[in-house]
Coordinates of C-alpha atoms and ligand atoms in Angstrom, one line a residue:
X1 CA 110.6 69.1 130.2
X2 CA 113.9 67.6 129.6
X3 CA 116.8 69.7 129.9
X4 CA 120.7 68.6 129.0
X5 CA 122.6 71.0 131.7
X6 CA 125.2 69.3 133.8
X7 CA 124.4 69.4 137.6
X8 CA 127.1 68.0 139.8
X9 CA 129.7 67.9 137.1
X10 CA 127.3 64.9 136.0
X11 CA 126.5 65.2 132.2
X12 CA 124.1 62.6 131.6
X13 CA 120.5 63.9 130.9
X14 CA 118.3 65.0 133.6
X15 CA 114.2 65.0 133.3
X16 CA 112.9 67.3 135.3
X17 CA 109.5 67.3 137.4
X18 CA 108.2 70.6 138.0
X19 CA 105.4 71.1 140.6
X20 CA 103.9 74.5 141.8
X21 CA 104.4 74.6 144.9
X22 CA 107.3 72.4 145.8
X23 CA 107.8 72.0 150.2
X24 CA 110.7 71.1 151.8
X25 CA 110.5 68.4 155.0
X26 CA 107.2 66.8 156.2
X27 CA 107.8 67.9 159.9
X28 CA 104.9 68.7 161.2
X29 CA 104.8 72.1 159.7
X30 CA 105.6 70.2 156.2
X31 CA 103.1 67.4 156.7
X32 CA 100.8 70.7 157.8
X33 CA 101.9 72.9 154.4
X34 CA 100.9 69.7 152.4
X35 CA 97.0 69.5 154.2
X36 CA 96.7 73.6 153.7
X37 CA 97.5 73.5 150.0
X38 CA 95.5 70.6 149.4
X39 CA 92.2 71.8 151.4
X40 CA 92.6 75.8 150.3
X41 CA 94.7 75.3 147.1
X42 CA 93.4 72.0 145.7
X43 CA 94.2 72.9 141.9
X44 CA 98.0 73.3 143.0
X45 CA 100.2 70.6 142.6
X46 CA 103.0 70.3 145.2
X47 CA 105.5 67.7 145.9
X48 CA 107.2 67.6 149.4
X49 CA 110.8 66.6 149.9
X50 CA 112.5 65.2 153.1
X51 CA 115.6 64.1 153.6
X52 CA 114.4 61.5 155.5
X53 CA 113.1 57.8 154.7
X54 CA 110.1 58.9 157.3
X55 CA 107.9 61.7 157.6
X56 CA 108.0 63.3 161.1
X57 CA 111.1 66.0 161.1
X58 CA 111.4 65.9 165.1
X59 CA 110.1 63.4 165.7
X60 CA 111.9 60.4 163.8
X61 CA 115.0 62.1 164.8
X62 CA 114.9 62.2 168.2
X63 CA 116.2 59.0 169.5
X64 CA 117.3 59.5 172.9
X65 CA 114.9 58.2 176.0
X66 CA 111.6 59.3 177.2
X67 CA 111.4 62.0 174.3
X68 CA 108.4 63.9 174.4
X69 CA 107.4 67.0 173.5
X70 CA 107.2 69.6 176.0
X71 CA 104.4 72.0 174.7
X72 CA 100.2 70.5 174.7
X73 CA 99.1 68.9 171.4
X74 CA 96.1 69.9 171.9
X75 CA 98.0 73.3 170.4
X76 CA 101.1 71.7 169.3
X77 CA 98.7 69.8 167.4
X78 CA 96.9 71.0 164.0
X79 CA 94.2 72.9 164.6
X80 CA 92.0 70.2 162.2
X81 CA 92.8 67.2 163.4
X82 CA 91.8 67.1 167.0
X83 CA 93.9 64.9 169.6
X84 CA 92.8 62.9 171.9
X85 CA 95.6 61.3 174.2
X86 CA 97.6 63.4 177.8
X87 CA 98.4 66.6 176.2
X88 CA 102.2 65.8 177.1
X89 CA 103.3 63.2 174.2
X90 CA 105.5 60.4 173.1
X91 CA 107.5 61.0 169.9
X92 CA 105.8 57.8 168.6
X93 CA 102.4 58.9 169.7
X94 CA 102.8 62.3 167.6
X95 CA 104.7 60.3 164.7
X96 CA 100.9 58.4 164.8
X97 CA 98.9 61.2 164.6
X98 CA 100.4 62.4 162.1
X99 CA 100.8 59.1 160.5
X100 CA 96.6 59.3 160.5
X101 CA 96.6 63.2 158.9
X102 CA 98.7 61.8 156.1
X103 CA 96.0 58.8 155.8
X104 CA 92.9 60.6 156.4
X105 CA 94.1 63.4 153.5
X106 CA 95.6 61.2 150.8
X107 CA 99.1 63.0 151.7
X108 CA 101.3 60.2 151.2
X109 CA 101.5 60.3 147.5
X110 CA 102.6 63.7 147.5
X111 CA 105.8 63.3 149.0
X112 CA 108.7 61.5 148.5
X113 CA 111.2 60.7 151.1
X114 CA 115.2 60.3 151.7
X115 CA 115.5 63.3 148.8
X116 CA 118.3 65.0 149.7
X117 CA 117.9 68.9 148.6
X118 CA 121.6 70.8 148.0
X119 CA 120.9 73.1 145.6
X120 CA 117.7 76.2 145.0
X121 CA 118.2 79.0 142.4
X122 CA 115.6 81.0 141.3
X123 CA 115.4 82.7 137.8
X124 CA 113.9 85.9 137.3
X125 CA 113.5 85.3 133.9
X126 CA 111.4 82.4 134.0
X127 CA 110.0 83.2 137.6
X128 CA 110.5 79.4 138.8
X129 CA 112.8 77.5 141.3
X130 CA 115.3 75.2 140.7
X131 CA 116.1 72.5 143.3
X132 CA 119.4 70.1 143.0
X133 CA 119.0 66.9 144.7
X134 CA 120.5 64.0 145.8
X135 CA 117.7 60.8 145.6
X136 CA 119.2 59.3 148.6
X137 CA 117.5 55.4 147.1
X138 CA 119.5 54.9 144.7
X139 CA 122.2 58.0 145.2
X140 CA 121.6 59.8 141.8
X141 CA 121.0 63.7 141.3
X142 CA 117.4 64.9 140.4
X143 CA 115.9 68.2 139.2
X144 CA 112.3 70.1 140.2
X145 CA 110.9 73.2 139.3
X146 CA 108.7 75.0 140.9
X147 CA 107.4 78.4 141.5
X148 CA 106.8 78.8 144.8
X149 CA 109.2 77.2 147.6
X150 CA 107.2 76.5 150.9
X151 CA 110.2 76.1 153.1
X152 CA 109.0 73.9 156.0
X153 CA 112.9 72.7 157.1
X154 CA 113.1 73.1 161.0
X155 CA 115.5 75.2 162.2
X156 CA 118.3 72.8 163.7
X157 CA 120.7 71.0 162.2
X158 CA 119.9 67.2 163.0
X159 CA 121.8 64.3 163.9
X160 CA 124.2 67.5 164.9
X161 CA 123.8 69.1 168.9
X162 CA 126.1 71.8 170.0
X163 CA 128.7 70.8 171.9
X164 CA 131.0 72.9 174.0
X165 CA 135.1 72.4 174.1
X166 CA 135.8 71.8 177.0
X167 CA 139.5 70.9 178.8
X168 CA 140.9 67.5 178.5
X169 CA 137.4 66.2 177.0
X170 CA 140.1 63.5 175.6
X171 CA 141.2 62.0 178.3
X172 CA 137.4 61.0 179.3
X173 CA 137.5 57.0 179.4
X174 CA 133.4 56.7 179.8
X175 CA 130.9 56.9 176.8
X176 CA 130.4 60.3 175.9
X177 CA 126.8 61.4 174.1
X178 CA 124.8 64.2 172.4
X179 CA 121.1 64.0 172.8
X180 CA 120.8 65.2 169.7
X181 CA 123.3 61.8 168.9
X182 CA 122.0 58.8 170.2
X183 CA 123.5 55.6 169.2
X184 CA 120.7 53.5 169.3
X185 CA 122.4 50.3 171.4
X186 CA 123.6 52.6 174.6
X187 CA 123.4 50.0 177.5
X188 CA 122.6 52.4 180.8
X189 CA 121.5 50.2 183.1
X190 CA 123.2 49.6 186.5
X191 CA 125.0 52.6 185.3
X192 CA 126.0 56.0 187.0
X193 CA 125.2 58.9 184.1
X194 CA 125.8 62.6 184.4
X195 CA 123.9 64.4 182.2
X196 CA 125.1 67.8 181.4
X197 CA 122.2 71.1 180.4
X198 CA 118.9 71.6 181.9
X199 CA 116.9 72.3 179.8
X200 CA 113.8 70.5 178.1
X201 CA 116.0 67.4 176.5
X202 CA 117.6 67.6 180.1
X203 CA 114.3 67.0 181.9
X204 CA 112.9 64.4 179.6
X205 CA 116.6 62.1 179.8
X206 CA 116.8 62.1 183.7
X207 CA 113.3 60.7 184.5
X208 CA 113.8 58.4 181.4
X209 CA 117.2 57.0 182.5
X210 CA 116.8 57.6 185.9
X211 CA 114.4 54.0 185.9
X212 CA 117.3 52.2 185.0
X213 CA 120.7 53.4 185.6
X214 CA 122.6 53.3 188.8
X215 CA 122.1 57.2 189.1
X216 CA 121.8 60.7 187.2
X217 CA 123.2 63.3 187.8
X218 CA 121.7 66.5 186.2
X219 CA 125.3 69.0 186.4
X220 CA 124.0 72.5 185.2
X221 CA 125.5 76.1 185.1
X222 CA 122.1 77.8 186.2
X223 CA 119.4 76.3 186.8
X224 CA 116.0 76.6 184.4
X225 CA 112.2 77.0 185.0
X226 CA 110.4 74.1 184.8
X227 CA 106.5 73.8 185.4
X228 CA 104.8 71.1 186.8
X229 CA 101.2 69.4 186.8
X230 CA 99.0 66.9 186.2
X231 CA 99.5 65.4 182.3
X232 CA 95.8 66.1 181.3
X233 CA 93.5 69.2 180.5
X234 CA 90.9 69.0 183.1
X235 CA 88.5 70.8 181.0
X236 CA 89.1 67.9 177.9
X237 CA 88.8 65.6 181.0
X238 CA 85.2 66.8 181.9
X239 CA 83.7 66.8 178.2
X240 CA 85.0 63.7 178.0
X241 CA 82.5 62.9 180.5
X242 CA 80.3 64.7 179.2
X243 CA 79.6 62.7 176.0
X244 CA 81.4 65.7 173.5
X245 CA 82.0 65.4 170.3
X246 CA 86.8 65.2 170.0
X247 CA 86.0 68.1 166.7
X248 CA 84.5 70.2 170.0
X249 CA 86.8 69.2 172.5
X250 CA 89.7 69.9 170.3
X251 CA 88.5 73.0 170.0
X252 CA 87.2 74.2 173.1
X253 CA 90.6 72.7 175.2
X254 CA 92.8 74.8 172.6
X255 CA 90.7 78.1 173.3
X256 CA 90.9 77.0 177.2
X257 CA 94.8 76.1 177.3
X258 CA 95.9 79.6 174.8
X259 CA 93.6 81.7 177.1
X260 CA 95.2 80.6 180.6
X261 CA 98.7 80.5 178.2
X262 CA 98.3 84.7 177.7
X263 CA 97.1 85.3 181.1
X264 CA 100.4 83.1 182.0
X265 CA 102.5 85.5 180.2
X266 CA 101.0 88.3 181.5
X267 CA 101.9 87.8 184.8
X268 CA 105.7 86.9 183.9
X269 CA 105.8 90.7 183.1
X270 CA 103.8 92.7 184.9
X271 CA 104.2 90.2 188.2
X272 CA 107.6 88.4 187.7
X273 CA 108.2 87.4 191.8
X274 CA 104.9 85.4 192.0
X275 CA 104.9 83.8 189.1
X276 CA 108.7 82.5 190.4
X277 CA 107.2 81.8 193.4
X278 CA 104.1 79.2 192.0
X279 CA 106.6 78.1 190.2
X280 CA 109.1 77.0 192.7
X281 CA 106.4 75.7 195.0
X282 CA 105.6 73.3 192.3
X283 CA 108.9 72.1 192.8
X284 CA 108.8 72.5 196.4
X285 CA 105.7 70.4 196.9
X286 CA 108.0 67.3 195.5
X287 CA 111.6 67.6 196.5
X288 CA 110.5 68.9 200.5
X289 CA 111.3 72.1 202.2
X290 CA 114.7 71.7 202.6
X291 CA 115.9 70.6 199.2
X292 CA 118.4 73.2 198.5
X293 CA 115.9 74.9 196.1
X294 CA 117.8 78.6 195.9
X295 CA 120.7 76.9 194.6
X296 CA 119.0 74.6 191.9
X297 CA 116.2 75.4 190.4
X298 CA 116.0 79.0 191.6
X299 CA 117.0 80.9 187.9
X300 CA 118.0 84.3 187.9
X301 CA 116.4 85.3 184.8
X302 CA 112.6 86.5 184.3
X303 CA 110.4 83.5 184.0
X304 CA 109.8 82.8 180.0
X305 CA 113.0 84.9 179.2
X306 CA 114.2 81.3 177.5
X307 CA 111.7 79.0 176.9
X308 CA 109.4 76.8 179.9
X309 CA 109.9 72.9 180.0
X310 CA 106.9 71.4 181.5
X311 CA 107.5 68.7 183.6
X312 CA 104.8 65.9 184.0
X313 CA 103.3 64.4 186.5
X314 CA 106.9 66.5 188.0
X315 CA 108.8 62.7 187.0
X316 CA 111.7 65.2 186.8
X317 CA 111.4 65.4 191.1
X318 CA 109.8 62.8 192.3
X319 CA 113.5 61.2 190.8
X320 CA 115.3 63.7 192.8
X321 CA 113.0 63.3 195.9
X322 CA 113.6 59.3 195.8
X323 CA 117.6 59.8 195.4
X324 CA 118.1 58.5 191.8
X325 CA 118.7 61.5 190.3
X326 CA 120.8 64.3 192.2
X327 CA 121.7 68.1 191.3
X328 CA 125.0 70.1 190.8
X329 CA 125.1 73.6 189.6
X330 CA 128.7 74.6 189.0
X331 CA 130.8 74.7 185.9
X332 CA 132.9 72.5 184.4
X333 CA 136.5 73.3 184.4
X334 CA 137.6 70.5 182.6
X335 CA 137.2 66.6 182.4
X336 CA 139.0 64.0 183.8
X337 CA 139.3 60.2 182.7
X338 CA 136.8 59.6 185.2
X339 CA 134.2 62.5 184.8
X340 CA 133.9 65.9 185.0
X341 CA 136.2 68.6 188.0
X342 CA 133.8 71.6 188.3
X343 CA 135.0 75.0 188.8
X344 CA 134.3 74.6 193.0
X345 CA 136.6 71.3 192.7
X346 CA 134.0 67.9 192.9
X347 CA 135.4 65.1 190.8
X348 CA 132.1 64.0 189.6
X349 CA 132.3 60.3 187.8
X350 CA 130.3 58.9 185.4
X351 CA 130.1 55.8 183.7
X352 CA 128.6 57.8 180.5
X353 CA 128.1 61.2 180.3
X354 CA 124.8 62.8 178.5
X355 CA 125.6 66.3 176.9
X356 CA 122.1 67.5 176.9
X357 CA 123.6 70.9 175.3
X358 CA 121.5 72.4 172.4
X359 CA 121.2 72.5 168.7
X360 CA 123.5 74.2 166.0
X361 CA 120.9 76.3 163.8
X362 CA 120.0 75.4 160.3
X363 CA 118.8 77.6 158.5
X364 CA 116.3 76.8 155.3
X365 CA 118.0 73.4 155.7
X366 CA 121.7 74.1 154.4
X367 CA 120.8 74.3 151.4
X368 CA 122.9 76.8 149.5
X369 CA 121.0 79.9 147.9
X370 CA 120.6 81.6 144.7
X371 CA 119.1 84.4 143.5
X372 CA 119.6 84.9 139.3
X373 CA 123.5 83.5 140.4
X374 CA 124.1 85.4 142.5
X375 CA 124.6 83.9 146.4
X376 CA 122.1 84.5 149.0
X377 CA 123.5 85.9 151.9
X378 CA 120.2 85.1 154.1
X379 CA 121.6 88.0 157.1
X380 CA 120.9 90.7 154.1
X381 CA 117.3 90.2 154.1
X382 CA 114.6 91.5 156.4
X383 CA 111.8 89.3 157.0
X384 CA 108.3 90.3 157.0
X385 CA 106.2 88.8 159.6
X386 CA 109.1 85.8 159.9
X387 CA 107.6 84.6 156.7
X388 CA 108.6 85.9 153.4
X389 CA 112.2 87.7 153.1
X390 CA 113.3 90.9 151.1
X391 CA 114.5 89.9 147.9
X392 CA 113.7 86.0 148.0
X393 CA 110.1 86.5 145.7
X394 CA 108.2 82.8 145.4
X395 CA 108.8 81.9 149.3
X396 CA 107.5 81.4 152.5
X397 CA 109.3 80.3 155.6
X398 CA 108.1 78.0 159.0
X399 CA 109.3 79.6 162.0
X400 CA 107.0 79.1 164.8
X401 CA 106.7 80.6 168.1
X402 CA 109.2 80.1 171.3
X403 CA 106.7 80.4 174.1
X404 CA 103.1 78.9 172.4
X405 CA 103.1 75.3 170.2
X406 CA 105.4 75.9 167.2
X407 CA 102.3 74.5 165.0
X408 CA 100.3 77.0 166.2
X409 CA 102.1 78.9 163.6
X410 CA 102.1 76.8 161.1
X411 CA 98.6 76.5 159.8
X412 CA 98.7 80.7 160.4
X413 CA 101.4 80.3 157.6
X414 CA 100.0 77.8 155.5
X415 CA 96.1 80.0 155.3
X416 CA 98.8 83.0 154.6
X417 CA 100.7 80.9 151.8
X418 CA 96.9 79.5 150.3
X419 CA 95.5 83.2 150.3
X420 CA 98.8 84.3 148.4
X421 CA 99.1 81.8 145.6
X422 CA 95.6 82.5 144.7
X423 CA 96.0 86.3 144.9
X424 CA 98.6 85.9 142.7
X425 CA 96.0 84.2 140.7
X426 CA 93.5 86.7 140.9
X427 CA 96.5 89.2 139.7
X428 CA 97.8 86.9 136.8
X429 CA 100.8 86.7 138.2
X430 CA 103.7 84.5 138.9
X431 CA 106.5 86.6 141.3
X432 CA 105.5 88.0 144.4
X433 CA 108.5 89.1 146.8
X434 CA 108.4 91.9 150.0
X435 CA 109.8 95.1 149.9
X436 CA 110.7 97.7 152.4
X437 CA 108.3 100.2 151.4
X438 CA 108.6 104.5 151.3
X439 CA 107.4 105.1 154.9
X440 CA 109.8 101.5 156.1
X441 CA 113.0 103.5 154.8
X442 CA 113.7 105.1 158.0
X443 CA 113.0 101.9 159.6
X444 CA 115.9 100.8 162.8
X445 CA 117.0 97.1 161.1
X446 CA 117.6 94.6 163.6
X447 CA 119.1 91.6 164.9
X448 CA 115.7 88.9 164.4
X449 CA 115.2 88.6 167.9
X450 CA 115.7 90.9 170.9
X451 CA 118.2 89.3 173.5
X452 CA 116.2 91.4 176.3
X453 CA 113.1 89.7 175.6
X454 CA 114.4 85.6 174.6
X455 CA 117.8 84.2 174.5
X456 CA 118.5 80.5 174.2
X457 CA 122.1 79.7 173.4
X458 CA 121.0 78.6 169.9
X459 CA 119.5 81.5 168.5
X460 CA 122.7 83.5 170.1
X461 CA 125.1 81.8 168.5
X462 CA 123.0 82.0 165.1
X463 CA 122.1 85.6 165.0
X464 CA 124.9 86.2 162.0
X465 CA 122.8 83.7 160.2
X466 CA 119.8 84.3 160.3
X467 CA 117.1 87.8 159.2
X468 CA 117.1 90.7 160.0
X469 CA 113.5 92.5 161.4
X470 CA 112.7 96.2 161.5
X471 CA 110.8 98.1 164.3
X472 CA 106.8 97.4 162.7
X473 CA 105.0 94.5 163.3
X474 CA 105.0 93.2 160.2
X475 CA 109.0 93.4 160.1
X476 CA 108.7 90.4 162.5
X477 CA 108.6 87.4 163.8
X478 CA 106.6 89.0 166.8
X479 CA 106.4 85.4 168.9
X480 CA 103.2 86.6 169.8
X481 CA 100.2 84.6 168.9
X482 CA 97.3 86.3 170.0
X483 CA 98.5 89.0 167.8
X484 CA 98.8 86.9 165.0
X485 CA 96.1 84.7 165.2
X486 CA 94.0 88.1 163.8
X487 CA 96.2 89.9 162.7
X488 CA 97.5 87.7 159.9
X489 CA 93.9 87.1 158.4
X490 CA 94.0 90.7 157.8
X491 CA 97.3 90.9 156.1
X492 CA 96.1 93.8 152.9
X493 CA 97.8 91.3 150.0
X494 CA 97.6 94.7 147.9
X495 CA 100.0 96.7 151.0
X496 CA 102.9 97.8 148.8
X497 CA 105.0 95.7 151.2
X498 CA 103.7 92.8 148.5
X499 CA 105.9 93.6 144.8
X500 CA 104.0 91.7 142.1
X501 CA 106.0 90.7 139.0
Ligands
FAD1 C1 113.5 67.5 171.5 C2 112.9 68.6 171.0 C3 111.7 68.2 171.1 C4 111.0 69.5 171.5 N1 108.9 70.1 171.3 C5 108.5 70.7 171.7 C6 107.3 71.1 171.9 O1 107.0 70.4 172.4 N2 106.8 72.2 171.4 C7 107.3 73.1 170.4 O2 106.2 73.4 170.1 N3 108.2 72.7 169.8 C8 108.6 71.8 170.2 N4 110.2 72.0 169.5 C9 110.2 72.8 168.7 C10 110.4 71.5 167.2 O3 111.7 71.1 166.9 C11 109.1 72.1 166.3 O4 108.0 72.5 167.3 C12 108.6 71.2 165.7 O5 108.7 69.9 164.9 C13 109.1 72.0 163.9 O6 108.5 70.9 163.3 P1 109.1 71.6 161.7 O7 108.5 70.9 161.1 O8 109.2 72.8 161.2 O9 110.8 71.2 161.7 P2 111.7 69.2 162.0 O10 110.6 69.3 162.8 O11 112.8 69.7 162.0 O12 111.0 68.7 160.1 C14 112.1 69.4 159.2 C15 111.9 68.2 158.2 O13 112.5 68.7 156.6 C16 113.7 68.0 156.6 N5 114.9 69.0 156.0 C17 115.4 69.9 156.5 N6 116.4 70.0 155.7 C18 116.2 68.8 154.7 C19 116.7 69.6 153.3 N7 117.9 70.4 153.1 N8 116.3 68.6 151.8 C20 115.4 67.8 152.7 N9 114.7 67.4 153.6 C21 114.8 68.3 154.0 C22 114.8 67.6 157.7 O14 115.1 65.8 157.4 C23 113.0 67.0 158.8 O15 111.9 65.9 158.3 C24 111.0 70.7 170.2 C25 112.2 70.5 169.0 C26 113.1 69.3 170.2 C27 114.7 69.3 168.8

């Protein structure tokens, strides 16, 4: 389909490639989406456009020492591809697993690397999306059109972490790095390191750096919950010893993990104190009875209000017990030439300061969206189950779970999208969008997520960029895998919430 319309000021004719479905991103969601399309909708022509030179998303772009998952790979892995290793996996192992999925399902031919999508516009007349893309292999603009846009772009800006502004930062003479922007050549052998933050990234970086650094200090404003345990799943080990097939082991282990997680999540609501004590006991068992757990590892909030990092084999706490790492719970007042000065007046000197201070939210891949010539304000939309959005035709979005593995939802959304595409074909319709129904008219419209339920900083900072929700299960992303695994397959595509044209 040749097109002579100018693109980004360029006047040469552009060739346009058409696909039935265009997947944005080749992270774990995008590769999963490609698998689901190729197996459930084999007649659809699709392409995956990826900005990086490789698949993997998060697991490709993160380079800090020790980078690993904090969920188990039986559930963070796809439901269709058994995970054979230890449950907590390194980025390298996850990339290898994804590479196998690509090779085993002949997906490589669908992926275009180094393709950065900058604009997406929907035209109701042609019922097509047009995407404007920079081909980074040659610096030339390209144009793609598609019927359906499958957004697997993740939720944070790659290579750009959230760096709070502290007074006097410029005075610091050492090296300041952000965990999201790790320099390839950072040498830390024998150096004094200060890590700011106590989330999953800090919990990974600290034991990894402590192995070579002179000493690592974790500076946290307030404590976080951690779960400590062996990096192994007993039932998987037992089944493996019995010679059970890997397919079965994967399925049974997934069910067992999900069953235990559901029980755990319920307990955090019904018996938060008991859960809290059990979590603290895990830490106490390593750092010893005399360690000041009350100050450094006892959060003020109920367990599960923020994502809880799993610390495999308690490595972070063994580092503390052995004196290779230590914790300071205090706030930064200002930076000094040698490090930071805390509000209590302590100067923490460091050769390297690592800010493990989180992400910047990135909704819709930083792509400028237009619907029929009008710029899209994503915040004005209301979400249908965290997958589709009022006023945005022919688009689905993968946003995973916080309290369960992301990929569980990527698989559920994959089934939904394939079912929806087949339903559209059966109806002979080229356009679908979701719309509030008559009975939804008086429904309160609320922020994307209830901060009482879950409130990590990157979401709180970005709430004004995210879509809104209603107060009914179909008009929210309810973060409940255990409900959605049964509800999603039952979604009635003839419900009035779906409008076909
Ligand atoms: C360090 C770290 C550890 C984590 N550990 C876990 C964990 O253990 N368990 C868990 O459930 N979750 C974890 N998460 C959350 C994690 O990001 C998701 O689980 C999952 O990897 C997201 O996959 P994704 O494919 O949706 O997005 P991403 O991995 O972010 O991939 C999105 C891809 O889309 C591409 N893209 C984006 N915009 C564009 C564009 N405009 N044009 C072209 N390409 C584009 C990006 O280049 C990227 O490759 C972790 C996150 C981080 C940062």
